[in-house]
């Protein structure tokens, strides 16, 4: 179907809000445990040990072309498209023509939703444009649902900043909350190597904070929950990998053994010296063994709930996720009544789906023991 969306669908003046019904009709809220219509065929080796895979997890952005996504990028998960968003500050009508393309693409390829990645709206005008874009996209998808007689509403997910959006003076979350199903909170790279402003190396995704440090899943999700009061819309982003740092030194100001100073690296080109911060390197779980380190010898940090390997003589530090750390995070998500998880780069797992099995061993579709929007954080401390 290639005709223009406006010619295909009846006109409607305002977006349709979410409505919960009690008369047996489909409620306008996401059904994340619904079966998908399209699955991909995996290599025989890749399906080993994955018999208990549960449907209902939303995948994070998967580094493939749109053509690859169209053929089906999920392994029995919700099919979704990742859309990297660029908006003009002028907010012309042309800015929102992308919504037609997204809506038609989802319809044609029978996908279940879209994740919008917009790094990041900087000004109040950017935020207004972003909110308008999301609202218009929901409007378009409601139209497509009617056209296709779709029984399960399309899902809209937003990649959400780990800190800035929960501030009291930032109204962005309030503006978009009624039009999105999930906020995929960036909890997977607090101490990532590409964050050049970081002065220290540490775990990519610590579960709990150290002292007054807010760089953790717990601090971030606490802030988001108390800001929105809708924990069911909040997803924790998990990573299937780690980071390796060299030429780091113990930070004597820290009482903890999991943070290291990023030393200045001095190189000589033959005519001059060059000073630069030494950066680490990200690795997929399937590639960690190429570092020549024995992952079975990793230490365990009881606060971060994270494995790590520190070699003082080499000044080498490796932090990564494994089965135990992911199971800890899944138990936390269930205990805090959060929406679920988004997996960043599912292809970084090994051919036996070791990490994926750890995540899916926790049955998130069996029903929560809490009320839907019951808050399990102390919001009075914020």
Coordinates of C-alpha atoms in Angstrom, one line a residue:
X1 CA 0.0 0.0 0.0
X2 CA 1.7 3.2 -1.2
X3 CA -1.2 5.7 -1.4
X4 CA -1.0 8.8 0.8
X5 CA -2.3 8.2 4.3
X6 CA -4.7 11.1 4.2
X7 CA -6.4 9.6 1.1
X8 CA -6.6 6.2 2.7
X9 CA -8.2 7.2 6.0
X10 CA -11.2 9.3 7.2
X11 CA -10.4 12.7 8.5
X12 CA -10.5 13.3 12.3
X13 CA -10.0 16.6 14.0
X14 CA -8.4 15.5 17.3
X15 CA -6.3 12.6 18.4
X16 CA -8.2 9.8 20.1
X17 CA -7.3 9.5 23.8
X18 CA -6.8 6.2 25.6
X19 CA -10.1 4.8 26.8
X20 CA -10.6 1.8 29.1
X21 CA -13.9 -0.1 28.4
X22 CA -15.8 -2.6 30.5
X23 CA -18.3 -3.8 27.9
X24 CA -15.9 -6.3 26.2
X25 CA -14.6 -4.1 23.5
X26 CA -10.9 -3.5 23.1
X27 CA -9.4 -1.0 25.5
X28 CA -7.2 1.7 24.1
X29 CA -4.2 0.7 26.1
X30 CA -1.2 -1.4 25.1
X31 CA -1.4 -5.2 25.3
X32 CA 2.2 -6.1 25.5
X33 CA 1.7 -9.8 25.9
X34 CA -0.2 -10.1 22.6
X35 CA 1.2 -12.5 20.1
X36 CA 2.8 -11.0 17.0
X37 CA 1.9 -11.8 13.4
X38 CA 5.4 -12.1 12.1
X39 CA 8.5 -13.8 13.4
X40 CA 12.0 -14.4 11.9
X41 CA 13.6 -17.7 11.4
X42 CA 16.7 -18.1 13.5
X43 CA 19.7 -20.3 12.9
X44 CA 19.2 -23.6 14.5
X45 CA 22.1 -23.0 16.9
X46 CA 20.7 -19.7 18.0
X47 CA 17.4 -21.2 19.3
X48 CA 19.2 -23.6 21.7
X49 CA 18.0 -23.3 25.3
X50 CA 15.4 -20.7 24.5
X51 CA 12.2 -22.9 24.7
X52 CA 10.7 -20.8 27.5
X53 CA 11.0 -17.5 25.7
X54 CA 8.1 -15.3 26.7
X55 CA 6.5 -12.8 24.4
X56 CA 5.8 -9.3 25.5
X57 CA 9.2 -7.6 25.7
X58 CA 9.8 -4.5 23.7
X59 CA 13.2 -4.5 22.0
X60 CA 15.5 -1.5 21.9
X61 CA 17.0 -0.2 18.8
X62 CA 18.5 -2.9 16.6
X63 CA 21.3 -1.8 14.3
X64 CA 19.9 -2.9 11.0
X65 CA 18.5 -1.1 8.0
X66 CA 14.8 -0.4 7.7
X67 CA 14.6 -3.1 5.1
X68 CA 16.0 -5.6 7.5
X69 CA 13.5 -4.4 10.2
X70 CA 10.7 -4.7 7.7
X71 CA 11.4 -8.4 7.4
X72 CA 11.0 -8.9 11.1
X73 CA 13.7 -8.1 13.7
X74 CA 12.3 -9.8 16.8
X75 CA 12.5 -13.2 18.1
X76 CA 8.8 -13.7 19.1
X77 CA 8.8 -10.2 20.7
X78 CA 6.7 -7.2 19.8
X79 CA 7.7 -6.1 16.3
X80 CA 8.7 -2.5 16.3
X81 CA 10.5 0.1 14.2
X82 CA 13.1 2.5 15.6
X83 CA 12.8 6.0 14.3
X84 CA 15.6 8.5 14.7
X85 CA 13.9 11.8 14.8
X86 CA 15.0 15.1 13.4
X87 CA 12.7 18.1 13.8
X88 CA 13.0 21.6 12.5
X89 CA 12.5 24.3 15.1
X90 CA 10.2 26.2 12.7
X91 CA 7.6 23.5 13.3
X92 CA 6.3 23.7 9.8
X93 CA 3.7 21.2 8.7
X94 CA 6.3 19.4 6.6
X95 CA 8.0 18.5 9.9
X96 CA 5.2 16.1 10.6
X97 CA 5.0 14.4 7.2
X98 CA 7.3 11.9 8.7
X99 CA 4.3 10.7 10.7
X100 CA 2.6 9.6 7.5
X101 CA 5.6 7.6 6.5
X102 CA 5.9 5.9 9.9
X103 CA 2.2 5.0 10.0
X104 CA 2.2 3.6 6.5
X105 CA 5.3 1.6 7.1
X106 CA 3.9 0.0 10.3
X107 CA 0.7 -0.8 8.4
X108 CA 2.4 -2.3 5.3
X109 CA 5.0 -4.3 7.2
X110 CA 2.5 -5.4 10.0
X111 CA 4.7 -4.1 12.8
X112 CA 3.4 -3.5 16.2
X113 CA 4.9 -0.2 17.1
X114 CA 7.7 2.3 16.9
X115 CA 10.4 3.6 19.3
X116 CA 11.3 7.3 18.8
X117 CA 14.9 8.3 19.4
X118 CA 15.5 12.0 19.7
X119 CA 18.8 13.0 21.3
X120 CA 17.8 15.4 22.9
X121 CA 15.4 18.4 22.8
X122 CA 17.5 21.2 24.2
X123 CA 15.2 24.2 24.2
X124 CA 11.6 24.7 25.2
X125 CA 10.8 25.1 21.5
X126 CA 12.4 21.7 20.8
X127 CA 10.3 20.2 23.6
X128 CA 7.1 21.7 22.2
X129 CA 7.9 20.4 18.7
X130 CA 8.7 17.0 20.1
X131 CA 5.4 16.8 22.0
X132 CA 3.5 17.9 18.9
X133 CA 5.2 15.3 16.9
X134 CA 4.3 12.5 19.3
X135 CA 0.7 13.7 19.6
X136 CA 0.4 13.8 15.8
X137 CA 1.9 10.3 15.5
X138 CA -0.6 8.9 17.9
X139 CA -3.4 10.6 15.9
X140 CA -2.1 9.0 12.7
X141 CA -1.8 5.5 14.3
X142 CA -5.3 5.7 15.6
X143 CA -6.5 6.3 12.1
X144 CA -4.5 3.3 10.8
X145 CA -5.9 1.1 13.5
X146 CA -9.4 1.9 12.3
X147 CA -8.5 1.4 8.6
X148 CA -6.9 -2.0 9.3
X149 CA -9.5 -3.0 11.9
X150 CA -6.6 -3.7 14.2
X151 CA -7.7 -5.1 17.6
X152 CA -4.5 -4.2 19.5
X153 CA -3.4 -0.5 19.5
X154 CA 0.0 0.4 18.1
X155 CA 2.7 0.9 20.6
X156 CA 4.7 4.1 20.8
X157 CA 7.9 4.1 22.9
X158 CA 10.2 7.0 23.6
X159 CA 13.9 6.9 24.4
X160 CA 14.0 8.9 27.6
X161 CA 16.9 10.8 29.1
X162 CA 18.2 9.3 32.4
X163 CA 18.2 12.7 34.2
X164 CA 17.0 15.9 32.7
X165 CA 13.4 15.0 31.9
X166 CA 12.5 14.4 35.6
X167 CA 13.2 18.0 36.7
X168 CA 10.3 19.9 38.0
X169 CA 10.7 22.7 35.5
X170 CA 10.7 20.4 32.5
X171 CA 7.0 19.8 31.4
X172 CA 8.0 17.5 28.5
X173 CA 6.9 14.3 30.3
X174 CA 3.5 15.8 31.2
X175 CA 3.0 16.8 27.5
X176 CA 3.7 13.4 26.0
X177 CA 2.6 11.0 28.7
X178 CA -1.0 10.6 27.3
X179 CA 0.2 9.7 23.9
X180 CA 3.0 7.2 24.5
X181 CA 2.8 3.6 25.9
X182 CA 6.3 3.4 27.2
X183 CA 9.2 5.6 28.2
X184 CA 12.4 3.6 27.6
X185 CA 14.6 5.1 30.2
X186 CA 18.3 5.3 29.3
X187 CA 19.7 3.2 32.2
X188 CA 22.3 1.3 30.3
X189 CA 25.3 3.6 30.0
X190 CA 25.9 5.7 33.1
X191 CA 29.6 5.2 32.9
X192 CA 29.9 4.4 29.2
X193 CA 33.2 5.0 27.4
X194 CA 31.7 7.4 25.0
X195 CA 30.7 9.8 27.7
X196 CA 33.7 12.0 27.4
X197 CA 32.7 14.2 30.4
X198 CA 33.0 11.3 32.8
X199 CA 36.0 11.6 35.1
X200 CA 35.7 8.1 36.3
X201 CA 35.2 4.6 34.9
X202 CA 32.5 2.4 36.5
X203 CA 29.8 -0.1 35.9
X204 CA 27.6 0.7 32.8
X205 CA 24.4 0.0 34.6
X206 CA 24.6 -0.1 38.4
X207 CA 21.4 -1.1 40.1
X208 CA 21.9 1.0 43.1
X209 CA 23.8 4.3 43.8
X210 CA 26.8 5.0 45.8
X211 CA 26.2 7.7 48.5
X212 CA 24.6 10.8 46.9
X213 CA 25.4 9.6 43.3
X214 CA 22.3 9.4 41.2
X215 CA 23.9 7.4 38.4
X216 CA 22.0 4.2 39.0
X217 CA 18.8 2.4 37.8
X218 CA 17.2 2.8 41.3
X219 CA 17.8 6.6 41.5
X220 CA 16.7 7.1 37.9
X221 CA 13.5 5.0 38.0
X222 CA 12.6 6.5 41.4
X223 CA 12.7 9.9 39.9
X224 CA 10.7 8.9 36.8
X225 CA 8.1 7.1 38.8
X226 CA 7.6 10.0 41.2
X227 CA 7.5 12.4 38.3
X228 CA 4.9 10.5 36.3
X229 CA 3.1 8.4 38.9
X230 CA 2.7 5.8 36.1
X231 CA 5.3 3.0 36.8
X232 CA 3.5 0.8 34.2
X233 CA 4.8 3.0 31.4
X234 CA 8.4 2.9 32.5
X235 CA 10.9 0.5 30.9
X236 CA 14.4 -0.2 32.1
X237 CA 16.9 -0.4 29.2
X238 CA 19.3 -3.4 29.6
X239 CA 22.5 -4.0 27.7
X240 CA 24.0 -7.2 26.6
X241 CA 27.7 -6.3 26.9
X242 CA 30.3 -4.4 28.8
X243 CA 33.2 -2.0 28.7
X244 CA 36.9 -2.5 29.0
X245 CA 39.2 0.3 30.3
X246 CA 43.0 0.4 30.3
X247 CA 45.4 2.8 32.0
X248 CA 42.9 3.6 34.8
X249 CA 43.9 4.1 38.5
X250 CA 42.2 3.6 41.8
X251 CA 40.4 6.7 43.0
X252 CA 41.7 7.2 46.6
X253 CA 38.9 9.5 47.4
X254 CA 36.3 6.7 47.0
X255 CA 35.8 4.1 49.6
X256 CA 34.5 1.8 46.9
X257 CA 36.6 -0.5 44.7
X258 CA 34.4 -0.2 41.6
X259 CA 35.4 3.3 40.5
X260 CA 38.6 4.3 38.8
X261 CA 40.2 7.5 37.6
X262 CA 40.5 7.9 33.9
X263 CA 44.1 8.9 33.5
X264 CA 45.4 11.4 30.9
X265 CA 47.2 9.6 28.2
X266 CA 50.3 11.2 26.8
X267 CA 51.5 10.3 23.3
X268 CA 54.5 11.5 21.4
X269 CA 54.3 11.9 17.6
X270 CA 58.0 12.5 17.0
X271 CA 57.7 16.2 17.1
X272 CA 55.3 17.0 19.9
X273 CA 53.4 15.5 22.9
X274 CA 49.6 15.1 22.9
X275 CA 47.5 14.9 26.0
X276 CA 44.1 13.3 25.9
X277 CA 41.8 11.4 28.2
X278 CA 42.1 7.7 27.9
X279 CA 38.8 6.2 26.8
X280 CA 37.5 2.7 27.2
X281 CA 36.0 0.4 24.6
X282 CA 32.5 -1.2 24.5
X283 CA 32.2 -4.9 23.9
X284 CA 29.3 -7.2 23.1
X285 CA 28.8 -10.1 25.5
X286 CA 29.6 -12.5 22.6
X287 CA 33.0 -10.7 22.2
X288 CA 34.2 -10.5 25.8
X289 CA 36.2 -13.6 25.5
X290 CA 38.4 -12.0 22.9
X291 CA 39.9 -9.8 25.7
X292 CA 41.7 -12.9 27.1
X293 CA 40.0 -12.5 30.5
X294 CA 38.4 -15.3 32.4
X295 CA 34.9 -14.1 33.2
X296 CA 34.4 -16.9 35.7
X297 CA 37.0 -15.1 37.9
X298 CA 35.0 -11.9 38.0
X299 CA 34.3 -10.2 41.4
X300 CA 30.8 -9.2 42.4
X301 CA 29.8 -5.8 43.7
X302 CA 26.9 -6.0 46.2
X303 CA 25.7 -2.5 45.8
X304 CA 25.9 -2.1 42.0
X305 CA 24.9 -5.8 41.6
X306 CA 27.4 -6.0 38.9
X307 CA 30.4 -8.3 38.0
X308 CA 33.8 -6.8 37.2
X309 CA 37.4 -7.7 36.8
X310 CA 40.2 -5.4 38.0
X311 CA 43.9 -6.2 37.3
X312 CA 46.0 -3.7 39.3
X313 CA 49.3 -4.6 37.5
X314 CA 47.8 -4.1 34.1
X315 CA 45.6 -1.2 35.3
X316 CA 42.8 -2.9 33.4
X317 CA 39.2 -2.8 34.4
X318 CA 36.3 -4.7 32.8
X319 CA 32.6 -4.2 33.7
X320 CA 29.9 -6.2 32.1
X321 CA 26.5 -7.8 32.5
X322 CA 26.0 -11.5 33.1
X323 CA 23.1 -13.8 33.9
X324 CA 23.3 -13.0 37.6
X325 CA 23.3 -9.2 37.2
X326 CA 20.4 -9.3 34.7
X327 CA 18.3 -11.6 37.0
X328 CA 18.9 -9.0 39.8
X329 CA 17.6 -6.3 37.5
X330 CA 14.6 -8.3 36.5
X331 CA 13.7 -9.0 40.1
X332 CA 14.1 -5.3 40.9
X333 CA 11.7 -4.3 38.0
X334 CA 9.1 -6.7 39.2
X335 CA 9.4 -5.5 42.8
X336 CA 9.0 -1.9 41.8
X337 CA 5.9 -2.6 39.6
X338 CA 7.6 -1.1 36.5
X339 CA 6.4 -1.7 33.0
X340 CA 9.2 -3.9 31.7
X341 CA 12.5 -3.9 29.9
X342 CA 13.9 -2.7 26.6
X343 CA 16.9 -4.6 25.3
X344 CA 19.6 -2.6 23.7
X345 CA 21.2 -4.6 20.9
X346 CA 19.8 -8.1 21.4
X347 CA 22.3 -9.2 18.7
X348 CA 25.1 -8.8 21.2
X349 CA 24.1 -12.0 23.0
X350 CA 25.8 -15.3 22.2
X351 CA 24.5 -18.0 19.9
X352 CA 22.9 -19.8 22.9
X353 CA 20.9 -16.7 24.0
X354 CA 22.6 -16.9 27.4
X355 CA 21.6 -13.4 28.5
X356 CA 18.2 -13.4 26.8
X357 CA 17.3 -16.6 28.7
X358 CA 18.3 -14.9 32.0
X359 CA 15.9 -12.0 31.2
X360 CA 13.0 -14.2 30.0
X361 CA 13.3 -16.6 33.0
X362 CA 11.3 -14.0 34.9
X363 CA 7.8 -14.3 33.6
X364 CA 6.7 -10.7 33.3
X365 CA 3.4 -11.6 31.6
X366 CA 2.0 -13.7 34.4
X367 CA 0.5 -10.6 36.1
X368 CA 1.7 -8.2 38.7
X369 CA 1.1 -8.7 42.4
X370 CA 0.5 -5.0 42.7
X371 CA -2.2 -2.7 41.4
X372 CA -1.4 -1.3 38.0
X373 CA -0.1 2.1 39.0
X374 CA 0.9 1.3 42.6
X375 CA 4.0 3.2 43.4
X376 CA 6.7 1.3 45.2
X377 CA 9.1 4.2 45.8
X378 CA 9.3 6.8 48.6
X379 CA 8.5 9.9 46.6
X380 CA 8.8 12.1 49.8
X381 CA 12.6 11.9 49.6
X382 CA 12.8 13.7 46.3

